[in-house]
């Protein structure tokens, strides 16, 4: 049976099990939008292609499935670039379909021509300009295979208009031809055994958990490993929720704005077991001074991560689902044969740090509204079960720090690229992927204004996302750096709180708009927002404009230099620097 290239594309997506495509049409991709009308695919018409890209990411984060976005050539395709770079940095499986000018026009500076495979080569796991209509099914099948297997990531398929219009015989499944692409096999048993032995012997171990644990859905085996070995667990910004924050072994987030206990435990430990984490500079601080006395076990599906920043003593390459299950089994056997691990003293110490140097802020009843207070109330009112999506900046850190996460895939953010404008469209994708669940975006006023137009998409699609704007009137995180590192010389960070009027803006977009200026009103306003079930709700929280994010390790410094912040006395800071547990 013969079909057009466009029909082959749509059928391939259907056969691939795709149910949702985020996109916006234009000239070169037009042929594909025609068969879309009669397909089983649901297309969500975004207001900006960046929104389509982040929505595909949000869908992928929330469901574990591949997110799909579609755009036309030239500006449509280049508007996807930020989302592709974001997905690449955070290993998010998405497939981007772009239209391209007709093959005969390529290289002529034709209208809306851009070399999108050239542009995105360094920010995609794979991309392909398809020049043969008969290859479309294979190109799509390969794109989904590459995006979702091994270390996940974005793949782009560029389809010239004449290729979409040409005809070819249809058959499925196609033969995939990927000679250079290999997904790691099972981990080496000897490495697992060696890692388990180190963990069994360690007196001061830390499980350093990264986004790979979420992506491989291996949180249950992680919990078993932690409990069997009695090893404290730190979850990075990419892994919040992979281990419940309320668990006695949970240390919280490590890194630049991490919990004192997590940061210091990594500095003092004798063994780091890094699981799907990449020793990112935001976690290690000054690399040469990071965890000086620790042996390192590093498990990751991507061999390129092993030894990239820190040379491990034991390297395990493999799917963390398998690695963690086998590590837990090996640890259980060692405990059965040789007795339990000896970490009680270490747990007492790390728990002491948690108690002495917690997150601290002051919410005066009639003082300015603190962002931390809003997050804590949201956490309490939702039992930690919301799907939380964040923008980038202070609000992101406050959300990650103060929300008590209970489960994986309940936290979605832009970790590696730090993309302002991520939250609203990613929340849209998450809500479509997990209908019926509560999706809450915590966004900064700066971030929100970068992609706010997707509220229109959400309203039309009837998506009841909650967007909590922490409106401090500033590009807050940059303001904080100017305060601390540029002697309060504030330069181009003031946005003002009243333009736009976020309540009116929300209403103009067909959403419910609410405002909250006082701590005493937070619960009532959140309750109102949570009660809306048919359209998005936007809440303009007028938050304190001078609030900082602490603790903080200044960029480039050693994690030993962690600053607790203004809520702690000089004596407490000194005790923390000496790593003392102060008797109560
Ligand atoms: C697209 C983009 N541009 C610039 C930055 C640099 N940047 C990081 S945080 C930040 C401020 C964010 O301000 P806002 O959204 O109001 O959040 P707040 O920090 O106040 O919570 C900026 C400008 C970025 N991360 N992304």
PDB file of N, CA and C and ligand atoms in Angstrom, residues 50 82 371 391-398 414 417-422 442-450 469-481 492-493 495 502 543-545 547 549, ligand 1:
ATOM      1  N   UNK A  50       8.800  27.062  21.691  1.00  0.00           N
ATOM      2  CA  UNK A  50       9.545  26.730  22.911  1.00  0.00           C
ATOM      3  C   UNK A  50       8.620  26.028  23.901  1.00  0.00           C
ATOM      4  N   UNK A  82      16.091  25.924  22.534  1.00  0.00           N
ATOM      5  CA  UNK A  82      16.289  25.981  23.990  1.00  0.00           C
ATOM      6  C   UNK A  82      15.774  24.714  24.663  1.00  0.00           C
ATOM      7  N   UNK A 371       8.669  33.319  50.706  1.00  0.00           N
ATOM      8  CA  UNK A 371       8.422  32.235  49.733  1.00  0.00           C
ATOM      9  C   UNK A 371       8.498  30.854  50.378  1.00  0.00           C
ATOM     10  N   UNK A 391      10.339  26.900  37.817  1.00  0.00           N
ATOM     11  CA  UNK A 391      11.146  27.702  36.912  1.00  0.00           C
ATOM     12  C   UNK A 391      12.582  27.673  37.405  1.00  0.00           C
ATOM     13  N   UNK A 392      13.319  28.727  37.124  1.00  0.00           N
ATOM     14  CA  UNK A 392      14.732  28.747  37.507  1.00  0.00           C
ATOM     15  C   UNK A 392      15.050  30.016  38.283  1.00  0.00           C
ATOM     16  N   UNK A 393      15.601  29.834  39.455  1.00  0.00           N
ATOM     17  CA  UNK A 393      15.947  30.981  40.283  1.00  0.00           C
ATOM     18  C   UNK A 393      15.714  30.651  41.744  1.00  0.00           C
ATOM     19  N   UNK A 394      15.510  31.696  42.537  1.00  0.00           N
ATOM     20  CA  UNK A 394      15.325  31.492  43.972  1.00  0.00           C
ATOM     21  C   UNK A 394      14.116  30.610  44.280  1.00  0.00           C
ATOM     22  N   UNK A 395      13.013  30.871  43.556  1.00  0.00           N
ATOM     23  CA  UNK A 395      11.786  30.105  43.818  1.00  0.00           C
ATOM     24  C   UNK A 395      12.007  28.615  43.587  1.00  0.00           C
ATOM     25  N   UNK A 396      12.833  28.297  42.597  1.00  0.00           N
ATOM     26  CA  UNK A 396      13.151  26.885  42.292  1.00  0.00           C
ATOM     27  C   UNK A 396      13.864  26.244  43.488  1.00  0.00           C
ATOM     28  N   UNK A 397      14.821  26.982  44.033  1.00  0.00           N
ATOM     29  CA  UNK A 397      15.575  26.453  45.171  1.00  0.00           C
ATOM     30  C   UNK A 397      14.683  26.358  46.411  1.00  0.00           C
ATOM     31  N   UNK A 398      13.867  27.389  46.635  1.00  0.00           N
ATOM     32  CA  UNK A 398      12.963  27.328  47.788  1.00  0.00           C
ATOM     33  C   UNK A 398      12.002  26.150  47.648  1.00  0.00           C
ATOM     34  N   UNK A 414      14.239  22.394  35.454  1.00  0.00           N
ATOM     35  CA  UNK A 414      15.344  22.513  34.512  1.00  0.00           C
ATOM     36  C   UNK A 414      16.629  22.606  35.320  1.00  0.00           C
ATOM     37  N   UNK A 417      20.457  23.051  32.306  1.00  0.00           N
ATOM     38  CA  UNK A 417      20.531  24.276  31.506  1.00  0.00           C
ATOM     39  C   UNK A 417      20.053  25.476  32.324  1.00  0.00           C
ATOM     40  N   UNK A 418      19.160  25.234  33.271  1.00  0.00           N
ATOM     41  CA  UNK A 418      18.628  26.341  34.075  1.00  0.00           C
ATOM     42  C   UNK A 418      17.818  27.290  33.220  1.00  0.00           C
ATOM     43  N   UNK A 419      16.770  26.766  32.608  1.00  0.00           N
ATOM     44  CA  UNK A 419      16.012  27.521  31.614  1.00  0.00           C
ATOM     45  C   UNK A 419      14.850  28.288  32.225  1.00  0.00           C
ATOM     46  N   UNK A 420      14.998  29.601  32.340  1.00  0.00           N
ATOM     47  CA  UNK A 420      13.844  30.413  32.725  1.00  0.00           C
ATOM     48  C   UNK A 420      12.755  30.223  31.665  1.00  0.00           C
ATOM     49  N   UNK A 421      11.512  30.126  32.096  1.00  0.00           N
ATOM     50  CA  UNK A 421      10.410  29.916  31.153  1.00  0.00           C
ATOM     51  C   UNK A 421      10.020  28.457  31.019  1.00  0.00           C
ATOM     52  N   UNK A 422      10.676  27.608  31.786  1.00  0.00           N
ATOM     53  CA  UNK A 422      10.418  26.165  31.701  1.00  0.00           C
ATOM     54  C   UNK A 422       9.076  25.782  32.324  1.00  0.00           C
ATOM     55  N   UNK A 442       5.629  26.282  40.392  1.00  0.00           N
ATOM     56  CA  UNK A 442       6.114  27.410  41.201  1.00  0.00           C
ATOM     57  C   UNK A 442       7.060  28.182  40.297  1.00  0.00           C
ATOM     58  N   UNK A 443       6.723  29.432  40.051  1.00  0.00           N
ATOM     59  CA  UNK A 443       7.465  30.182  39.046  1.00  0.00           C
ATOM     60  C   UNK A 443       7.889  31.541  39.590  1.00  0.00           C
ATOM     61  N   UNK A 444       8.965  32.070  39.045  1.00  0.00           N
ATOM     62  CA  UNK A 444       9.371  33.425  39.388  1.00  0.00           C
ATOM     63  C   UNK A 444       8.656  34.404  38.467  1.00  0.00           C
ATOM     64  N   UNK A 445       8.584  35.652  38.885  1.00  0.00           N
ATOM     65  CA  UNK A 445       7.916  36.635  38.019  1.00  0.00           C
ATOM     66  C   UNK A 445       8.718  36.856  36.742  1.00  0.00           C
ATOM     67  N   UNK A 446      10.043  36.730  36.833  1.00  0.00           N
ATOM     68  CA  UNK A 446      10.863  36.847  35.628  1.00  0.00           C
ATOM     69  C   UNK A 446      10.644  35.662  34.694  1.00  0.00           C
ATOM     70  N   UNK A 447      10.733  34.477  35.233  1.00  0.00           N
ATOM     71  CA  UNK A 447      10.543  33.259  34.427  1.00  0.00           C
ATOM     72  C   UNK A 447       9.171  33.227  33.776  1.00  0.00           C
ATOM     73  N   UNK A 448       8.167  33.530  34.589  1.00  0.00           N
ATOM     74  CA  UNK A 448       6.783  33.412  34.119  1.00  0.00           C
ATOM     75  C   UNK A 448       6.567  34.217  32.848  1.00  0.00           C
ATOM     76  N   UNK A 449       7.182  35.408  32.809  1.00  0.00           N
ATOM     77  CA  UNK A 449       6.943  36.291  31.669  1.00  0.00           C
ATOM     78  C   UNK A 449       7.613  35.801  30.382  1.00  0.00           C
ATOM     79  N   UNK A 450       8.444  34.779  30.496  1.00  0.00           N
ATOM     80  CA  UNK A 450       9.101  34.271  29.286  1.00  0.00           C
ATOM     81  C   UNK A 450       8.211  33.331  28.469  1.00  0.00           C
ATOM     82  N   UNK A 469       3.029  32.236  41.233  1.00  0.00           N
ATOM     83  CA  UNK A 469       4.119  33.156  40.909  1.00  0.00           C
ATOM     84  C   UNK A 469       4.671  33.729  42.207  1.00  0.00           C
ATOM     85  N   UNK A 470       5.956  33.535  42.431  1.00  0.00           N
ATOM     86  CA  UNK A 470       6.598  34.172  43.580  1.00  0.00           C
ATOM     87  C   UNK A 470       7.103  35.520  43.082  1.00  0.00           C
ATOM     88  N   UNK A 471       6.223  36.495  43.234  1.00  0.00           N
ATOM     89  CA  UNK A 471       6.454  37.813  42.646  1.00  0.00           C
ATOM     90  C   UNK A 471       7.212  38.699  43.629  1.00  0.00           C
ATOM     91  N   UNK A 472       8.527  38.666  43.523  1.00  0.00           N
ATOM     92  CA  UNK A 472       9.361  39.514  44.381  1.00  0.00           C
ATOM     93  C   UNK A 472       9.804  40.775  43.643  1.00  0.00           C
ATOM     94  N   UNK A 473       9.337  40.946  42.408  1.00  0.00           N
ATOM     95  CA  UNK A 473       9.648  42.160  41.662  1.00  0.00           C
ATOM     96  C   UNK A 473      11.080  42.224  41.143  1.00  0.00           C
ATOM     97  N   UNK A 474      11.789  41.131  41.308  1.00  0.00           N
ATOM     98  CA  UNK A 474      13.201  41.105  40.893  1.00  0.00           C
ATOM     99  C   UNK A 474      13.525  39.833  40.127  1.00  0.00           C
ATOM    100  N   UNK A 475      14.582  39.904  39.349  1.00  0.00           N
ATOM    101  CA  UNK A 475      15.270  38.690  38.918  1.00  0.00           C
ATOM    102  C   UNK A 475      16.052  38.259  40.155  1.00  0.00           C
ATOM    103  N   UNK A 476      15.329  37.565  41.042  1.00  0.00           N
ATOM    104  CA  UNK A 476      15.781  37.422  42.421  1.00  0.00           C
ATOM    105  C   UNK A 476      17.135  36.751  42.584  1.00  0.00           C
ATOM    106  N   UNK A 477      17.365  35.681  41.859  1.00  0.00           N
ATOM    107  CA  UNK A 477      18.624  34.964  42.054  1.00  0.00           C
ATOM    108  C   UNK A 477      19.818  35.826  41.622  1.00  0.00           C
ATOM    109  N   UNK A 478      19.614  36.597  40.567  1.00  0.00           N
ATOM    110  CA  UNK A 478      20.694  37.473  40.116  1.00  0.00           C
ATOM    111  C   UNK A 478      20.873  38.613  41.127  1.00  0.00           C
ATOM    112  N   UNK A 479      19.734  39.108  41.622  1.00  0.00           N
ATOM    113  CA  UNK A 479      19.793  40.135  42.663  1.00  0.00           C
ATOM    114  C   UNK A 479      20.595  39.631  43.863  1.00  0.00           C
ATOM    115  N   UNK A 480      20.363  38.383  44.248  1.00  0.00           N
ATOM    116  CA  UNK A 480      21.083  37.810  45.402  1.00  0.00           C
ATOM    117  C   UNK A 480      22.590  37.768  45.139  1.00  0.00           C
ATOM    118  N   UNK A 481      22.989  37.424  43.935  1.00  0.00           N
ATOM    119  CA  UNK A 481      24.425  37.378  43.617  1.00  0.00           C
ATOM    120  C   UNK A 481      25.023  38.783  43.616  1.00  0.00           C
ATOM    121  N   UNK A 492      20.190  46.133  36.694  1.00  0.00           N
ATOM    122  CA  UNK A 492      19.233  45.534  35.744  1.00  0.00           C
ATOM    123  C   UNK A 492      18.578  44.264  36.279  1.00  0.00           C
ATOM    124  N   UNK A 493      18.163  44.333  37.519  1.00  0.00           N
ATOM    125  CA  UNK A 493      17.475  43.170  38.075  1.00  0.00           C
ATOM    126  C   UNK A 493      16.070  43.506  38.595  1.00  0.00           C
ATOM    127  N   UNK A 495      12.332  44.269  38.312  1.00  0.00           N
ATOM    128  CA  UNK A 495      11.229  44.109  37.355  1.00  0.00           C
ATOM    129  C   UNK A 495      10.010  44.925  37.757  1.00  0.00           C
ATOM    130  N   UNK A 502      -0.804  40.450  37.269  1.00  0.00           N
ATOM    131  CA  UNK A 502      -0.897  39.000  36.980  1.00  0.00           C
ATOM    132  C   UNK A 502      -2.323  38.461  37.123  1.00  0.00           C
ATOM    133  N   UNK A 543       5.854  38.220  47.256  1.00  0.00           N
ATOM    134  CA  UNK A 543       6.826  37.714  48.231  1.00  0.00           C
ATOM    135  C   UNK A 543       7.914  38.738  48.532  1.00  0.00           C
ATOM    136  N   UNK A 544       8.562  38.517  49.668  1.00  0.00           N
ATOM    137  CA  UNK A 544       9.591  39.432  50.168  1.00  0.00           C
ATOM    138  C   UNK A 544      10.677  39.645  49.106  1.00  0.00           C
ATOM    139  N   UNK A 545      10.976  40.927  48.836  1.00  0.00           N
ATOM    140  CA  UNK A 545      11.904  41.178  47.725  1.00  0.00           C
ATOM    141  C   UNK A 545      13.371  41.015  48.101  1.00  0.00           C
ATOM    142  N   UNK A 547      14.536  38.493  50.190  1.00  0.00           N
ATOM    143  CA  UNK A 547      14.797  37.164  50.750  1.00  0.00           C
ATOM    144  C   UNK A 547      15.897  36.461  49.943  1.00  0.00           C
ATOM    145  N   UNK A 549      18.401  32.837  49.278  1.00  0.00           N
ATOM    146  CA  UNK A 549      18.363  31.374  49.361  1.00  0.00           C
ATOM    147  C   UNK A 549      19.603  30.912  50.114  1.00  0.00           C
TER     148      UNK A 549
HETATM  149  C1  LIG B   1      16.679  32.109  29.800  1.00  0.00           C
HETATM  150  C2  LIG B   1      17.512  32.533  30.956  1.00  0.00           C
HETATM  151  N1  LIG B   1      17.996  33.781  31.007  1.00  0.00           N
HETATM  152  C3  LIG B   1      18.735  34.181  32.079  1.00  0.00           C
HETATM  153  C4  LIG B   1      19.002  33.316  33.110  1.00  0.00           C
HETATM  154  C5  LIG B   1      19.839  33.769  34.308  1.00  0.00           C
HETATM  155  N2  LIG B   1      19.004  33.743  35.507  1.00  0.00           N
HETATM  156  C6  LIG B   1      19.025  32.725  36.408  1.00  0.00           C
HETATM  157  S1  LIG B   1      17.951  32.920  37.652  1.00  0.00           S
HETATM  158  C7  LIG B   1      17.456  34.412  37.057  1.00  0.00           C
HETATM  159  C8  LIG B   1      16.417  35.219  37.772  1.00  0.00           C
HETATM  160  C9  LIG B   1      15.082  34.593  37.732  1.00  0.00           C
HETATM  161  O1  LIG B   1      14.159  35.541  38.192  1.00  0.00           O
HETATM  162  P1  LIG B   1      12.699  35.142  38.632  1.00  0.00           P
HETATM  163  O2  LIG B   1      12.062  34.298  37.587  1.00  0.00           O
HETATM  164  O3  LIG B   1      11.945  36.351  38.999  1.00  0.00           O
HETATM  165  O4  LIG B   1      12.936  34.170  39.862  1.00  0.00           O
HETATM  166  P2  LIG B   1      13.520  34.478  41.332  1.00  0.00           P
HETATM  167  O5  LIG B   1      14.979  34.192  41.289  1.00  0.00           O
HETATM  168  O6  LIG B   1      13.215  35.894  41.671  1.00  0.00           O
HETATM  169  O7  LIG B   1      12.805  33.499  42.195  1.00  0.00           O
HETATM  170  C10 LIG B   1      18.138  34.735  35.876  1.00  0.00           C
HETATM  171  C11 LIG B   1      17.957  35.976  35.116  1.00  0.00           C
HETATM  172  C12 LIG B   1      18.483  32.015  32.980  1.00  0.00           C
HETATM  173  N3  LIG B   1      18.702  31.084  33.909  1.00  0.00           N
HETATM  174  N4  LIG B   1      17.717  31.658  31.923  1.00  0.00           N
END
